[in-house]
Amino acid sequence: AETKIKELAKRIERHNRLYYEEDRPEITDQEYDQLMRELIELETRFPELASPDSPTQRVGGEPLPFFEKVVHKTPMLSLGNAFGEADIRDFDRRVRQAVGNQPVRYVAELKIDGLAVSLHYENGMFVRGATRGDGTTGEDITQNLKTIRSIPLKLTRPLTLEVRGEAYMPKAAFEKLNREREERGEPLFANPRNSAAGSLRQLDPKIAASRQLDTFIYSIGELQGETVESHSEGLELLESLGFKVNKERRVFDDIEELLAFIDSWTQKRPSLPYEIDGMVIKVDSYAQQEELGYTAKSPRWAIAYKFPA
Ligand SMILES: COc1nc2nc(N)nc(N)c2nc1C
């Protein structure tokens, strides 16, 4: 049975890759569902042979009676806001003052309009995921997060770490979901952010599994034994570990070019397949981030530029 389970899992993973990443499935949905049913049946008969990163984890198990609480090891902070160019220049001035006029490199990233989540891995295995909650205590939504295919169940290396990012619903999935709800006479979701939040707060993971949710990971927590000097390197490491990291990020040594980049995204925003509500600008150097530190609720080394509503 063990070889059968391993072989079935491999076949299903290959079909997942063909379907989700290369968009060229080789088998019909019915054949795929048959393979999945076989694997679920074998894992039910031999639970000790079911691996935690089995593709059956993606379909969601039994509904939970309630969500456990999770106390975040380090609080999930919010970002200070900038509403215009002047605020960004003020931020830049404050940063340069605080680091004693060393050269400063920034990373500018898209600010995805979704739900902040924290993902905890032990020896490379996804063990727990939680919502931000009030920043200190969130809800354990591990079962729901396991159904999001862009969240790796097993990293490419057996590292123990925590990462944070945004879970979101692509615009197309949001529109399709609302069309289906309209046909069923159900209330519509107001926007992709609400539908992502609503989907991840369901006690029944099969609902989250049906909602085509996705993620972009944007920060890496404490990490033993790795020497990563900057945020941009951290994002490269996250990609190499198997996380989905947004590609529309760029580093800047010059604030004028950064401002032009922000302007360009203000224009290009409608063309994105997901909603963003701004940009996030971060000091790239971890050493400088340390020097800058935090206020009671936000890092001094980052700021969120909010697009005009
Ligand atoms: C460092 O803290 C953060 N970084 C972020 N980065 C991006 N791209 N998007 C966010 N929403 C975000 N939020 C926080 C609290």
mmCIF file of C-alpha atoms and ligand atoms in Angstrom:
data_model
loop_
_atom_site.group_PDB
_atom_site.id
_atom_site.type_symbol
_atom_site.label_atom_id
_atom_site.label_comp_id
_atom_site.label_asym_id
_atom_site.label_seq_id
_atom_site.Cartn_x
_atom_site.Cartn_y
_atom_site.Cartn_z
ATOM 1 C CA ALA A 1 0.000 0.000 0.000
ATOM 2 C CA GLU A 2 2.891 2.365 0.787
ATOM 3 C CA THR A 3 4.290 2.269 -2.765
ATOM 4 C CA LYS A 4 0.783 2.621 -4.186
ATOM 5 C CA ILE A 5 0.157 5.722 -2.025
ATOM 6 C CA LYS A 6 3.529 7.253 -2.919
ATOM 7 C CA GLU A 7 3.029 6.554 -6.624
ATOM 8 C CA LEU A 8 -0.543 7.944 -6.604
ATOM 9 C CA ALA A 9 0.588 11.116 -4.742
ATOM 10 C CA LYS A 10 3.348 11.640 -7.316
ATOM 11 C CA ARG A 11 0.920 11.244 -10.221
ATOM 12 C CA ILE A 12 -1.575 13.665 -8.672
ATOM 13 C CA GLU A 13 1.138 16.217 -7.938
ATOM 14 C CA ARG A 14 2.248 16.018 -11.570
ATOM 15 C CA HIS A 15 -1.328 16.590 -12.765
ATOM 16 C CA ASN A 16 -1.649 19.517 -10.325
ATOM 17 C CA ARG A 17 1.470 21.102 -11.827
ATOM 18 C CA LEU A 18 0.204 20.531 -15.385
ATOM 19 C CA TYR A 19 -3.207 22.012 -14.498
ATOM 20 C CA TYR A 20 -2.319 24.893 -12.160
ATOM 21 C CA GLU A 21 1.143 25.973 -13.277
ATOM 22 C CA GLU A 22 1.353 25.010 -16.934
ATOM 23 C CA ASP A 23 -2.355 25.240 -17.733
ATOM 24 C CA ARG A 24 -2.134 22.112 -19.923
ATOM 25 C CA PRO A 25 -3.948 19.255 -18.124
ATOM 26 C CA GLU A 26 -3.413 15.784 -19.639
ATOM 27 C CA ILE A 27 -6.413 14.102 -17.988
ATOM 28 C CA THR A 28 -10.058 15.082 -17.568
ATOM 29 C CA ASP A 29 -11.407 16.444 -14.276
ATOM 30 C CA GLN A 30 -13.291 13.175 -13.812
ATOM 31 C CA GLU A 31 -10.076 11.104 -14.185
ATOM 32 C CA TYR A 32 -8.343 13.502 -11.776
ATOM 33 C CA ASP A 33 -11.155 13.209 -9.222
ATOM 34 C CA GLN A 34 -10.955 9.390 -9.545
ATOM 35 C CA LEU A 35 -7.201 9.450 -8.730
ATOM 36 C CA MET A 36 -7.878 11.738 -5.752
ATOM 37 C CA ARG A 37 -10.697 9.473 -4.501
ATOM 38 C CA GLU A 38 -8.346 6.470 -4.708
ATOM 39 C CA LEU A 39 -5.655 8.284 -2.692
ATOM 40 C CA ILE A 40 -8.150 9.534 -0.072
ATOM 41 C CA GLU A 41 -9.529 5.979 0.253
ATOM 42 C CA LEU A 42 -6.029 4.489 0.703
ATOM 43 C CA GLU A 43 -5.026 7.176 3.229
ATOM 44 C CA THR A 44 -8.246 6.554 5.147
ATOM 45 C CA ARG A 45 -7.499 2.813 5.276
ATOM 46 C CA PHE A 46 -3.795 3.367 6.157
ATOM 47 C CA PRO A 47 -3.717 6.726 8.020
ATOM 48 C CA GLU A 48 -0.154 6.076 9.207
ATOM 49 C CA LEU A 49 0.918 6.156 5.535
ATOM 50 C CA ALA A 50 -0.697 9.535 4.779
ATOM 51 C CA SER A 51 2.035 12.185 4.588
ATOM 52 C CA PRO A 52 1.334 15.757 5.849
ATOM 53 C CA ASP A 53 2.216 17.137 2.420
ATOM 54 C CA SER A 54 -0.098 14.768 0.553
ATOM 55 C CA PRO A 55 -2.130 16.376 -2.261
ATOM 56 C CA THR A 56 -5.278 15.252 -0.390
ATOM 57 C CA GLN A 57 -4.529 18.036 2.123
ATOM 58 C CA ARG A 58 -5.652 20.491 -0.553
ATOM 59 C CA VAL A 59 -9.302 19.373 -0.582
ATOM 60 C CA GLY A 60 -10.011 20.078 3.110
ATOM 61 C CA GLY A 61 -11.191 17.641 5.780
ATOM 62 C CA GLU A 62 -14.047 17.820 8.287
ATOM 63 C CA PRO A 63 -15.433 21.188 9.488
ATOM 64 C CA LEU A 64 -13.991 22.488 12.792
ATOM 65 C CA PRO A 65 -16.307 23.234 15.770
ATOM 66 C CA PHE A 66 -14.423 26.532 16.305
ATOM 67 C CA PHE A 67 -11.052 28.174 15.574
ATOM 68 C CA GLU A 68 -8.261 27.810 18.168
ATOM 69 C CA LYS A 69 -6.515 31.039 19.164
ATOM 70 C CA VAL A 70 -2.867 31.560 18.196
ATOM 71 C CA VAL A 71 -0.621 34.022 20.025
ATOM 72 C CA HIS A 72 1.886 35.370 17.498
ATOM 73 C CA LYS A 73 5.527 34.938 18.590
ATOM 74 C CA THR A 74 6.204 38.456 17.318
ATOM 75 C CA PRO A 75 3.211 40.752 16.886
ATOM 76 C CA MET A 76 1.826 41.233 13.383
ATOM 77 C CA LEU A 77 2.172 44.984 13.124
ATOM 78 C CA SER A 78 0.348 47.462 10.938
ATOM 79 C CA LEU A 79 2.061 49.942 8.652
ATOM 80 C CA GLY A 80 2.196 53.706 8.964
ATOM 81 C CA ASN A 81 0.434 55.349 6.035
ATOM 82 C CA ALA A 82 1.545 57.863 3.426
ATOM 83 C CA PHE A 83 -1.094 59.564 1.301
ATOM 84 C CA GLY A 84 1.039 61.546 -1.064
ATOM 85 C CA GLU A 85 4.515 62.359 -2.311
ATOM 86 C CA ALA A 86 5.238 64.746 0.579
ATOM 87 C CA ASP A 87 4.579 61.976 3.129
ATOM 88 C CA ILE A 88 7.015 59.715 1.301
ATOM 89 C CA ARG A 89 9.689 62.403 1.221
ATOM 90 C CA ASP A 90 9.147 62.940 4.974
ATOM 91 C CA PHE A 91 9.568 59.194 5.518
ATOM 92 C CA ASP A 92 12.786 59.237 3.474
ATOM 93 C CA ARG A 93 14.125 62.187 5.493
ATOM 94 C CA ARG A 94 13.335 60.512 8.813
ATOM 95 C CA VAL A 95 15.026 57.300 7.670
ATOM 96 C CA ARG A 96 18.196 59.037 6.462
ATOM 97 C CA GLN A 97 18.407 61.043 9.699
ATOM 98 C CA ALA A 98 18.023 57.946 11.863
ATOM 99 C CA VAL A 99 20.715 55.960 10.010
ATOM 100 C CA GLY A 100 23.161 58.847 10.156
ATOM 101 C CA ASN A 101 23.177 59.645 6.472
ATOM 102 C CA GLN A 102 24.515 56.280 5.270
ATOM 103 C CA PRO A 103 23.257 55.405 1.768
ATOM 104 C CA VAL A 104 19.735 53.944 1.980
ATOM 105 C CA ARG A 105 18.266 51.370 -0.459
ATOM 106 C CA TYR A 106 14.493 50.868 -0.502
ATOM 107 C CA VAL A 107 12.362 47.987 -1.747
ATOM 108 C CA ALA A 108 8.991 49.015 -3.208
ATOM 109 C CA GLU A 109 6.290 46.337 -3.324
ATOM 110 C CA LEU A 110 2.632 46.158 -4.314
ATOM 111 C CA LYS A 111 0.271 46.203 -1.337
ATOM 112 C CA ILE A 112 -2.159 43.363 -2.012
ATOM 113 C CA ASP A 113 -5.702 44.020 -0.817
ATOM 114 C CA GLY A 114 -6.283 40.748 1.013
ATOM 115 C CA LEU A 115 -5.981 39.208 4.467
ATOM 116 C CA ALA A 116 -2.693 39.161 6.379
ATOM 117 C CA VAL A 117 -1.677 35.645 7.406
ATOM 118 C CA SER A 118 1.225 34.141 9.289
ATOM 119 C CA LEU A 119 2.585 30.693 8.285
ATOM 120 C CA HIS A 120 4.725 28.593 10.603
ATOM 121 C CA TYR A 121 7.016 25.812 9.314
ATOM 122 C CA GLU A 122 8.962 23.223 11.308
ATOM 123 C CA ASN A 123 11.763 21.303 9.595
ATOM 124 C CA GLY A 124 10.295 22.395 6.281
ATOM 125 C CA MET A 125 6.731 21.205 6.970
ATOM 126 C CA PHE A 126 3.753 23.594 7.134
ATOM 127 C CA VAL A 127 2.415 23.134 10.673
ATOM 128 C CA ARG A 128 0.255 26.150 11.478
ATOM 129 C CA GLY A 129 -1.261 29.217 9.842
ATOM 130 C CA ALA A 130 -3.139 32.063 11.484
ATOM 131 C CA THR A 131 -4.953 35.300 10.762
ATOM 132 C CA ARG A 132 -3.493 38.587 12.045
ATOM 133 C CA GLY A 133 -6.403 39.046 14.471
ATOM 134 C CA ASP A 134 -5.628 42.008 16.728
ATOM 135 C CA GLY A 135 -1.931 41.762 15.897
ATOM 136 C CA THR A 136 -1.120 39.759 19.015
ATOM 137 C CA THR A 137 -3.686 36.945 18.868
ATOM 138 C CA GLY A 138 -5.123 35.493 15.681
ATOM 139 C CA GLU A 139 -7.219 32.469 14.699
ATOM 140 C CA ASP A 140 -5.727 29.121 13.708
ATOM 141 C CA ILE A 141 -6.934 28.638 10.115
ATOM 142 C CA THR A 142 -4.341 25.996 9.168
ATOM 143 C CA GLN A 143 -6.950 23.648 7.619
ATOM 144 C CA ASN A 144 -8.220 26.411 5.346
ATOM 145 C CA LEU A 145 -4.741 27.621 4.385
ATOM 146 C CA LYS A 146 -3.711 24.068 3.392
ATOM 147 C CA THR A 147 -6.263 24.262 0.578
ATOM 148 C CA ILE A 148 -4.423 27.239 -0.990
ATOM 149 C CA ARG A 149 -2.122 25.663 -3.597
ATOM 150 C CA SER A 150 0.430 28.485 -3.555
ATOM 151 C CA ILE A 151 1.125 27.731 0.123
ATOM 152 C CA PRO A 152 3.798 24.998 0.123
ATOM 153 C CA LEU A 153 2.983 22.068 2.448
ATOM 154 C CA LYS A 154 6.688 21.162 2.350
ATOM 155 C CA LEU A 155 9.582 23.577 1.705
ATOM 156 C CA THR A 156 12.499 22.818 -0.591
ATOM 157 C CA ARG A 157 14.705 22.800 2.549
ATOM 158 C CA PRO A 158 13.947 21.510 6.077
ATOM 159 C CA LEU A 159 13.956 24.989 7.665
ATOM 160 C CA THR A 160 12.073 26.109 10.759
ATOM 161 C CA LEU A 161 10.702 29.602 10.218
ATOM 162 C CA GLU A 162 7.665 31.812 10.189
ATOM 163 C CA VAL A 163 6.645 33.845 7.156
ATOM 164 C CA ARG A 164 3.954 36.461 6.636
ATOM 165 C CA GLY A 165 2.007 37.467 3.641
ATOM 166 C CA GLU A 166 -1.355 38.250 2.156
ATOM 167 C CA ALA A 167 -4.033 35.712 1.217
ATOM 168 C CA TYR A 168 -6.235 37.118 -1.542
ATOM 169 C CA MET A 169 -8.865 36.273 -4.132
ATOM 170 C CA PRO A 170 -7.968 37.126 -7.753
ATOM 171 C CA LYS A 171 -10.439 39.480 -9.466
ATOM 172 C CA ALA A 172 -11.620 36.784 -11.927
ATOM 173 C CA ALA A 173 -12.352 34.331 -9.081
ATOM 174 C CA PHE A 174 -14.228 37.074 -7.215
ATOM 175 C CA GLU A 175 -16.409 37.927 -10.219
ATOM 176 C CA LYS A 176 -17.128 34.206 -10.907
ATOM 177 C CA LEU A 177 -18.013 33.615 -7.232
ATOM 178 C CA ASN A 178 -20.428 36.551 -7.170
ATOM 179 C CA ARG A 179 -22.061 35.450 -10.432
ATOM 180 C CA GLU A 180 -22.650 31.985 -8.885
ATOM 181 C CA ARG A 181 -24.006 33.536 -5.686
ATOM 182 C CA GLU A 182 -26.322 35.785 -7.673
ATOM 183 C CA GLU A 183 -27.720 32.741 -9.534
ATOM 184 C CA ARG A 184 -28.357 31.074 -6.165
ATOM 185 C CA GLY A 185 -29.944 34.240 -4.793
ATOM 186 C CA GLU A 186 -27.237 34.541 -2.149
ATOM 187 C CA PRO A 187 -25.840 37.891 -0.892
ATOM 188 C CA LEU A 188 -22.867 39.101 -2.944
ATOM 189 C CA PHE A 189 -19.414 39.846 -1.551
ATOM 190 C CA ALA A 190 -18.587 43.569 -1.645
ATOM 191 C CA ASN A 191 -15.002 43.121 -2.846
ATOM 192 C CA PRO A 192 -12.235 40.488 -3.235
ATOM 193 C CA ARG A 193 -10.806 41.330 0.177
ATOM 194 C CA ASN A 194 -14.074 40.587 1.963
ATOM 195 C CA SER A 195 -14.579 37.376 -0.014
ATOM 196 C CA ALA A 196 -11.041 36.197 0.827
ATOM 197 C CA ALA A 197 -11.597 36.998 4.504
ATOM 198 C CA GLY A 198 -15.033 35.373 4.454
ATOM 199 C CA SER A 199 -13.638 32.251 2.775
ATOM 200 C CA LEU A 200 -10.781 31.835 5.272
ATOM 201 C CA ARG A 201 -13.051 32.347 8.277
ATOM 202 C CA GLN A 202 -15.242 29.384 7.323
ATOM 203 C CA LEU A 203 -15.070 26.439 9.734
ATOM 204 C CA ASP A 204 -15.589 24.055 6.811
ATOM 205 C CA PRO A 205 -12.292 23.870 4.841
ATOM 206 C CA LYS A 206 -14.115 22.519 1.781
ATOM 207 C CA ILE A 207 -15.529 26.026 1.316
ATOM 208 C CA ALA A 208 -12.059 27.614 1.311
ATOM 209 C CA ALA A 209 -10.922 24.825 -1.062
ATOM 210 C CA SER A 210 -13.648 25.845 -3.522
ATOM 211 C CA ARG A 211 -12.722 29.553 -3.532
ATOM 212 C CA GLN A 212 -9.498 29.737 -5.667
ATOM 213 C CA LEU A 213 -7.595 31.723 -3.069
ATOM 214 C CA ASP A 214 -3.958 32.659 -3.572
ATOM 215 C CA THR A 215 -1.082 34.215 -1.598
ATOM 216 C CA PHE A 216 1.892 36.529 -1.874
ATOM 217 C CA ILE A 217 4.465 36.144 0.914
ATOM 218 C CA TYR A 218 6.246 39.364 1.873
ATOM 219 C CA SER A 219 8.292 38.852 4.969
ATOM 220 C CA ILE A 220 10.418 36.250 6.624
ATOM 221 C CA GLY A 221 10.457 35.781 10.386
ATOM 222 C CA GLU A 222 13.395 34.821 12.589
ATOM 223 C CA LEU A 223 15.468 32.250 10.811
ATOM 224 C CA GLN A 224 18.175 30.182 12.493
ATOM 225 C CA GLY A 225 21.395 29.589 10.669
ATOM 226 C CA GLU A 226 20.776 31.620 7.529
ATOM 227 C CA THR A 227 22.729 34.814 6.834
ATOM 228 C CA VAL A 228 20.358 37.098 4.993
ATOM 229 C CA GLU A 229 21.430 40.743 4.983
ATOM 230 C CA SER A 230 18.504 42.464 3.317
ATOM 231 C CA HIS A 231 14.797 42.282 2.678
ATOM 232 C CA SER A 232 15.305 41.800 -1.069
ATOM 233 C CA GLU A 233 17.580 38.816 -0.353
ATOM 234 C CA GLY A 234 14.948 37.527 2.073
ATOM 235 C CA LEU A 235 12.349 37.619 -0.715
ATOM 236 C CA GLU A 236 14.716 35.679 -3.016
ATOM 237 C CA LEU A 237 15.166 33.069 -0.284
ATOM 238 C CA LEU A 238 11.387 32.825 0.179
ATOM 239 C CA GLU A 239 10.990 32.136 -3.565
ATOM 240 C CA SER A 240 13.718 29.472 -3.453
ATOM 241 C CA LEU A 241 11.903 27.772 -0.556
ATOM 242 C CA GLY A 242 8.733 27.447 -2.654
ATOM 243 C CA PHE A 243 6.693 30.474 -1.590
ATOM 244 C CA LYS A 244 4.882 32.702 -4.062
ATOM 245 C CA VAL A 245 6.436 36.170 -3.864
ATOM 246 C CA ASN A 246 5.122 39.069 -5.910
ATOM 247 C CA LYS A 247 7.416 39.816 -8.855
ATOM 248 C CA GLU A 248 6.440 43.504 -9.182
ATOM 249 C CA ARG A 249 8.981 44.525 -6.576
ATOM 250 C CA ARG A 250 12.007 46.763 -7.208
ATOM 251 C CA VAL A 251 14.898 48.198 -5.254
ATOM 252 C CA PHE A 252 15.700 51.908 -5.386
ATOM 253 C CA ASP A 253 18.656 54.012 -4.273
ATOM 254 C CA ASP A 254 16.989 57.181 -5.490
ATOM 255 C CA ILE A 255 13.720 58.492 -4.088
ATOM 256 C CA GLU A 256 12.795 60.229 -7.370
ATOM 257 C CA GLU A 257 12.824 56.905 -9.263
ATOM 258 C CA LEU A 258 10.842 55.304 -6.422
ATOM 259 C CA LEU A 259 8.186 58.024 -6.697
ATOM 260 C CA ALA A 260 8.008 57.494 -10.477
ATOM 261 C CA PHE A 261 7.565 53.740 -9.873
ATOM 262 C CA ILE A 262 4.663 54.455 -7.504
ATOM 263 C CA ASP A 263 3.079 56.751 -10.091
ATOM 264 C CA SER A 264 3.384 54.071 -12.774
ATOM 265 C CA TRP A 265 1.507 51.571 -10.588
ATOM 266 C CA THR A 266 -1.201 54.099 -9.833
ATOM 267 C CA GLN A 267 -1.894 54.013 -13.580
ATOM 268 C CA LYS A 268 -1.328 50.265 -14.171
ATOM 269 C CA ARG A 269 -3.375 49.117 -11.138
ATOM 270 C CA PRO A 270 -6.587 48.237 -13.076
ATOM 271 C CA SER A 271 -4.597 45.906 -15.362
ATOM 272 C CA LEU A 272 -3.540 43.638 -12.466
ATOM 273 C CA PRO A 273 -5.405 40.314 -12.003
ATOM 274 C CA TYR A 274 -5.732 41.072 -8.270
ATOM 275 C CA GLU A 275 -6.605 44.151 -6.231
ATOM 276 C CA ILE A 276 -3.974 46.303 -4.594
ATOM 277 C CA ASP A 277 -4.689 49.254 -2.283
ATOM 278 C CA GLY A 278 -1.238 50.833 -2.398
ATOM 279 C CA MET A 279 2.471 50.226 -2.354
ATOM 280 C CA VAL A 280 4.754 49.315 0.541
ATOM 281 C CA ILE A 281 8.182 50.940 0.792
ATOM 282 C CA LYS A 282 10.747 49.274 3.025
ATOM 283 C CA VAL A 283 14.331 49.975 3.953
ATOM 284 C CA ASP A 284 16.186 47.075 2.327
ATOM 285 C CA SER A 285 19.081 46.622 4.765
ATOM 286 C CA TYR A 286 18.184 44.501 7.820
ATOM 287 C CA ALA A 287 20.932 46.285 9.778
ATOM 288 C CA GLN A 288 19.289 49.641 9.049
ATOM 289 C CA GLN A 289 15.861 48.178 9.890
ATOM 290 C CA GLU A 290 17.311 47.207 13.287
ATOM 291 C CA GLU A 291 18.645 50.738 13.791
ATOM 292 C CA LEU A 292 15.256 52.230 12.922
ATOM 293 C CA GLY A 293 13.200 49.838 15.069
ATOM 294 C CA TYR A 294 9.487 50.152 15.741
ATOM 295 C CA THR A 295 6.917 52.514 17.216
ATOM 296 C CA ALA A 296 4.255 50.922 19.472
ATOM 297 C CA LYS A 297 2.407 49.594 16.446
ATOM 298 C CA SER A 298 4.480 49.972 13.273
ATOM 299 C CA PRO A 299 8.004 49.527 11.921
ATOM 300 C CA ARG A 300 9.859 52.839 11.419
ATOM 301 C CA TRP A 301 11.586 51.243 8.418
ATOM 302 C CA ALA A 302 8.464 50.772 6.299
ATOM 303 C CA ILE A 303 5.513 52.842 5.120
ATOM 304 C CA ALA A 304 2.369 52.058 3.151
ATOM 305 C CA TYR A 305 1.524 54.492 0.387
ATOM 306 C CA LYS A 306 -2.262 54.317 -0.044
ATOM 307 C CA PHE A 307 -3.714 54.957 -3.495
ATOM 308 C CA PRO A 308 -6.433 57.613 -3.560
ATOM 309 C CA ALA A 309 -9.723 55.770 -2.947
HETATM 310 C C1 LIG B 1 6.729 44.561 7.091
HETATM 311 O O1 LIG B 1 5.335 44.557 7.359
HETATM 312 C C2 LIG B 1 4.484 44.504 6.297
HETATM 313 N N1 LIG B 1 4.926 44.369 5.027
HETATM 314 C C3 LIG B 1 4.039 44.324 4.000
HETATM 315 N N2 LIG B 1 4.459 44.192 2.709
HETATM 316 C C4 LIG B 1 3.576 44.132 1.711
HETATM 317 N N3 LIG B 1 4.026 43.999 0.452
HETATM 318 N N4 LIG B 1 2.234 44.206 1.923
HETATM 319 C C5 LIG B 1 1.765 44.350 3.176
HETATM 320 N N5 LIG B 1 0.425 44.426 3.363
HETATM 321 C C6 LIG B 1 2.645 44.416 4.269
HETATM 322 N N6 LIG B 1 2.191 44.546 5.556
HETATM 323 C C7 LIG B 1 3.088 44.595 6.568
HETATM 324 C C8 LIG B 1 2.597 44.737 7.992
#
